Coordinates of C-alpha atoms in Angstrom, one line a residue:
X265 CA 2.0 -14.6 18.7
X266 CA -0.1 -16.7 15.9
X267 CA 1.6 -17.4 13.2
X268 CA -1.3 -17.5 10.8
X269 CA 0.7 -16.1 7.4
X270 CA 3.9 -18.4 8.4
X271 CA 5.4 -19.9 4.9
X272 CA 3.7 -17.1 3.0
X273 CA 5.8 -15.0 0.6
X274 CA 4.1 -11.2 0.9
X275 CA 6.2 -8.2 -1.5
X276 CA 5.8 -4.7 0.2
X277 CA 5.8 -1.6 -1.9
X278 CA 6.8 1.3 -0.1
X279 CA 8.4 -0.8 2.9
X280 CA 11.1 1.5 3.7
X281 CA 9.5 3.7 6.2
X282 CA 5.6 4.9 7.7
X283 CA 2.4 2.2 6.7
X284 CA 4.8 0.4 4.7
X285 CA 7.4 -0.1 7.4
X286 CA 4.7 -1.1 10.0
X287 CA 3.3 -3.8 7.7
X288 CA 6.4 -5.4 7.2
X289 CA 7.1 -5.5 11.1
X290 CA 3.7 -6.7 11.8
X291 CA 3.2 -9.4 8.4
X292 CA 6.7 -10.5 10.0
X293 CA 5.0 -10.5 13.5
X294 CA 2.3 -13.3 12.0
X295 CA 5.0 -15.7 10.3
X296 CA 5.4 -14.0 6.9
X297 CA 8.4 -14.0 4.7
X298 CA 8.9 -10.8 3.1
X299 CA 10.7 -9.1 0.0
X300 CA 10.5 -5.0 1.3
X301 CA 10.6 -3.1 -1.8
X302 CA 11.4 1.0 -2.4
X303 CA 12.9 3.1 -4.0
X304 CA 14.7 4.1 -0.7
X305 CA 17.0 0.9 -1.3
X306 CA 18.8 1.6 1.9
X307 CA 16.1 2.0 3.9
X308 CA 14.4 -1.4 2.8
X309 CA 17.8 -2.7 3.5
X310 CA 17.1 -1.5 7.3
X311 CA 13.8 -2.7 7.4
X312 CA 14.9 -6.1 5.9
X313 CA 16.9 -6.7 8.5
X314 CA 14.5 -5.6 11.3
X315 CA 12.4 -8.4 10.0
X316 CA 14.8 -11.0 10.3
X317 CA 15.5 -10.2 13.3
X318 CA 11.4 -11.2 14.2
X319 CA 12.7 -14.6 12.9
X320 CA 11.6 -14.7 9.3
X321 CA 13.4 -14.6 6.0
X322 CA 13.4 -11.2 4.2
X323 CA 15.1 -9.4 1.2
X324 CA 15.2 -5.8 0.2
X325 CA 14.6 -5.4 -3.6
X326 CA 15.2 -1.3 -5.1
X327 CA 12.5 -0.4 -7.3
X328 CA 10.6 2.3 -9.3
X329 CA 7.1 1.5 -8.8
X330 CA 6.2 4.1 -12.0
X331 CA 8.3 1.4 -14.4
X332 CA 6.1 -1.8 -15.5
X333 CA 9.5 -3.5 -15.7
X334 CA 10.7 -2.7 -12.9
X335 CA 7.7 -4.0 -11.0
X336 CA 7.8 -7.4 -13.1
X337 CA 11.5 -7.8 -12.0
X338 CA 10.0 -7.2 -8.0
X339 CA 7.8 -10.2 -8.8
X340 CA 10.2 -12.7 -10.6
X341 CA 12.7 -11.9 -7.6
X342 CA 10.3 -12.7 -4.8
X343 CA 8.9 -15.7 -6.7
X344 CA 13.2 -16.6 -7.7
X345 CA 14.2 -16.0 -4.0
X346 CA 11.7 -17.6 -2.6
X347 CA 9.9 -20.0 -4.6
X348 CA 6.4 -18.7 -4.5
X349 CA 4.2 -15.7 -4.3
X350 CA 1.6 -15.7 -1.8
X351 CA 0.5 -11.7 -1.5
X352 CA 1.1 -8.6 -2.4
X353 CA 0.6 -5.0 -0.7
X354 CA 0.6 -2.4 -3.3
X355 CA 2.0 0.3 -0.9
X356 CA 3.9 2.9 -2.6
X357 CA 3.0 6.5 -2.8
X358 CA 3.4 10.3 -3.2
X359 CA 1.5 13.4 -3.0
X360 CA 2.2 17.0 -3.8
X361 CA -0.3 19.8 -2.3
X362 CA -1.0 21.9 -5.9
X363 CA -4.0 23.4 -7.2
X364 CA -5.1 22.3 -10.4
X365 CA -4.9 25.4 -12.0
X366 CA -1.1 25.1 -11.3
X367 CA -0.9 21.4 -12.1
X368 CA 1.0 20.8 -15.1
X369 CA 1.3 17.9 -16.8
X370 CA 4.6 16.6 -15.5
X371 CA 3.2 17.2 -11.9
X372 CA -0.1 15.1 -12.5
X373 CA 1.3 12.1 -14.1
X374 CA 4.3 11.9 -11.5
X375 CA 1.2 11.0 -8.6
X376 CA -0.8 9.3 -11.3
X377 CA 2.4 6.8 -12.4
X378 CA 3.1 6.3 -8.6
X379 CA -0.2 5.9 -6.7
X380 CA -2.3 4.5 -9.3
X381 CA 0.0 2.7 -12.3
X382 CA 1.8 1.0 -10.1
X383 CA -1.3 -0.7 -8.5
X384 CA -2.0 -2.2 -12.0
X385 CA 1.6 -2.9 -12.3
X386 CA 1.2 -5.2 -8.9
X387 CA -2.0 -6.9 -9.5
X388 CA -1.2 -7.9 -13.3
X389 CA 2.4 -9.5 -12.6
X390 CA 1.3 -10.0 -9.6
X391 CA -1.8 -12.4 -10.6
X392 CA -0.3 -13.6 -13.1
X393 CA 2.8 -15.1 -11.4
X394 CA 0.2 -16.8 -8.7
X395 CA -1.6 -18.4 -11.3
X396 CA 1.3 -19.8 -13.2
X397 CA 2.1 -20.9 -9.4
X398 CA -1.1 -22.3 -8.7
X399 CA -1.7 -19.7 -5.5
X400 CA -4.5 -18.6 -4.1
X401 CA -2.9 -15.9 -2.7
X402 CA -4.0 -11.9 -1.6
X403 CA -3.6 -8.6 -3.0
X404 CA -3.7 -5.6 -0.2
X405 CA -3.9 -1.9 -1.9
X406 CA -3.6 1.3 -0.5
X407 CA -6.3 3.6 -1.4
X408 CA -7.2 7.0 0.9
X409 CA -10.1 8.5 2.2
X410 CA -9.4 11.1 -0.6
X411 CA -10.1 8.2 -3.0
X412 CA -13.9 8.8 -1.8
X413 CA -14.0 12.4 -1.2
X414 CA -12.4 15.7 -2.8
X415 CA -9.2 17.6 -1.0
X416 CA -8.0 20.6 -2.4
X417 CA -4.8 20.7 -4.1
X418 CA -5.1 16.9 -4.9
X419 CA -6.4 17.0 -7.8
X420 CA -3.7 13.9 -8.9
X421 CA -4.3 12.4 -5.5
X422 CA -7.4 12.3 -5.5
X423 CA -7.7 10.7 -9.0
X424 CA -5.3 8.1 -8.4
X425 CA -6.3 6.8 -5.1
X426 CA -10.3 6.8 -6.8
X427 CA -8.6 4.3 -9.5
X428 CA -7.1 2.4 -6.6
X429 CA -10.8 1.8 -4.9
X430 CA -12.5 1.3 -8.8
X431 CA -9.3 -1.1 -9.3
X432 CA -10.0 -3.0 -6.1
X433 CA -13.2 -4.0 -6.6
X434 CA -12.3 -5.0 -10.6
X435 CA -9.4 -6.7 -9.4
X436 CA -11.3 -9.0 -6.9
X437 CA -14.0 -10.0 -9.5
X438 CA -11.3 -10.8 -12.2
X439 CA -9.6 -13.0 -10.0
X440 CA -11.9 -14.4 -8.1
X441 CA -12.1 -17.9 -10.3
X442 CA -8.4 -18.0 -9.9
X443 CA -8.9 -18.1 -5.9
X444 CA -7.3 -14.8 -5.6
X445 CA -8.4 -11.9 -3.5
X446 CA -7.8 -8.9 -3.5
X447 CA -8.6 -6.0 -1.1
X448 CA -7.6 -2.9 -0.1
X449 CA -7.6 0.3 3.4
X450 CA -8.0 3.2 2.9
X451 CA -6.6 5.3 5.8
X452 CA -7.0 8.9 7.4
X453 CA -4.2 11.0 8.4
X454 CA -1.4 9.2 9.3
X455 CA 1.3 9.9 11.5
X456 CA 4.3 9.3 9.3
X457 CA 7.4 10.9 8.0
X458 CA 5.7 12.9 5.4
X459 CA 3.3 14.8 8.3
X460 CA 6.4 15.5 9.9
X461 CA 7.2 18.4 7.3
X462 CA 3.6 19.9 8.5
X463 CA 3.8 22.6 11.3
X464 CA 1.9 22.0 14.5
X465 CA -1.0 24.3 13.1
X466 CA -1.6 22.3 10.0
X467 CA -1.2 18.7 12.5
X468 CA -3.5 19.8 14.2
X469 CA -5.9 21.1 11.6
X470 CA -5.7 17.4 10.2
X471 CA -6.2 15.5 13.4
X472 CA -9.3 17.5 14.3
X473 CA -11.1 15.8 11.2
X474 CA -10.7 12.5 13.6
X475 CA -13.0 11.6 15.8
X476 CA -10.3 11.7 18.3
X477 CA -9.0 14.5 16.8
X478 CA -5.8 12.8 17.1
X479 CA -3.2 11.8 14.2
X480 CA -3.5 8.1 13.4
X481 CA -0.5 5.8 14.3
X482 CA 0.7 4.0 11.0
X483 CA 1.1 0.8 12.9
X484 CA -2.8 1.1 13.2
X485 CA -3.4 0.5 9.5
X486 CA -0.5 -2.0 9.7
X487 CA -2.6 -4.1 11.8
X488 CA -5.8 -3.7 9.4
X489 CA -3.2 -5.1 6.6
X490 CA -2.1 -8.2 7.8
X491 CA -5.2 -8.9 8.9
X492 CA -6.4 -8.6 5.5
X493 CA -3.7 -11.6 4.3
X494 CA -5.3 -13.8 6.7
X495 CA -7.8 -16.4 6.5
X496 CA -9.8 -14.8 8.7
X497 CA -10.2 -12.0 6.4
X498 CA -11.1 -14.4 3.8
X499 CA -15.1 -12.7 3.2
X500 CA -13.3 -9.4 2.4
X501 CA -12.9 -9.5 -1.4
X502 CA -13.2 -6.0 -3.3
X503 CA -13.8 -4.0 -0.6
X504 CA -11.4 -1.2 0.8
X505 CA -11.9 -0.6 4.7
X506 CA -11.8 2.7 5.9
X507 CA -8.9 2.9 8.7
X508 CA -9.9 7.0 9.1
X509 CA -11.3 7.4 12.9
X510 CA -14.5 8.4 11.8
X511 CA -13.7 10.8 8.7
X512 CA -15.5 9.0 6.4
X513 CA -18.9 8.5 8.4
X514 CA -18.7 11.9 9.5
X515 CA -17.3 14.0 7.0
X516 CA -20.6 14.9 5.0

């Protein structure tokens, strides 16, 4: 396998387990060094170690995306460990099914700390440890296909992961005389942990939005990522790339 991202230093938020996981296996896959970051510190642990055994170094780092500080301590431990920072994947997520009539406060801010602060959180200590490094190095963010049209009960969701796409493209042209790029996918339904809690009628209900009317494998949007850290991705700047199976073109 090409090892197009060997010697580069890549943090994953979110690496414990579903797109997270898969990115880690498959940045690994093209040379990458990794720091798997989550809350699940156990499960980055397990991941960390599934990494190294592709060959490359990697260290698991516990963290509460939600906290500014504990995202600057993700960053000065990569760039500690390691000795540089060459890209970031602002993974990390959750999402609660709630109407917004039964949204309280509390409930909104937990998705809107998580999917969408922590993004900000990544890119500024992020950027700012590159360009004190000198690196022209990548941002990857997760957005949604809910970050471009409206769900029901995801009020938060949907807020968060429009921020994500609005912070993308803000991101890219702030950076951009720094050498840094930053892009992000925004995928369909993905078949992860989290879809596991879903019945077979709701699954299905889901996958039918598909083209393929199938569940998308999260090693399919893995792929899409570490493509993204390459050179060959290098025109991509500020855009998010759909990785739906058509839900997007076909939805309207």
């Amino acid at each position: 396998m090409e090892q197009e991202l060997k010697g580069q230093v890549i943090i994953v938020t979110g690496g414990a387990s579903g797109i997270g996981r898969e990115a880690c296996l498959a940045l690994a896959g093209k040379g990458a060094d990794l720091v798997v970051a989550d809350f699940n510190e156990e499960g980055a642990k397990a991941v960390a170690e599934e990494v190294r055994a592709l060959g490359v170094k990697a260290e698991a780092f516990k963290v509460d995306v939600s906290k500014a500080e504990q995202v600057e301590a993700l960053v000065d431990f990569a760039v500690t460990t390691f000795g540089t920072l060459s890209g970031m994947f602002n993974n990390a997520g959750v999402s609660k099914v709630q109407s917004l009539l039964e949204m309280e406060p509390a409930s909104y801010l937990k998705v809107i700390e998580v999917d969408q602060h922590s993004v900000y959180y990544g890119l500024h200590y992020g950027a700012r440890a590159m360009v004190k490094l000198g690196v022209k190095g990548v941002f990857v963010n997760t957005a949604s296909i809910y970050g471009s049209v409206a769900a029901r009960g995801s009020f938060n969701y949907n807020a968060a992961k429009s921020a994500v796409i609005a912070m993308t493209r803000s991101g890219a042209l702030e950076l951009a005389e720094f050498g840094i790029r930053v892009a992000a996918v925004a995928p369909g339904f993905i078949e992860t942990p989290m879809m596991g809690q879903l019945d077979e009628t709701a699954r299905a209900a889901l996958a039918s939005q598909h083209v393929t009317h199938r569940l998308i494998q999260p090693e399919k949007v893995a792929s899409v990522v570490a493509f993204l850290f390459t050179d060959a991705a290098s025109a991509i700047n500020g855009s998010t790339v759909a990785v739906d199976d058509g839900f997007l073109a076909f939805k309207v």
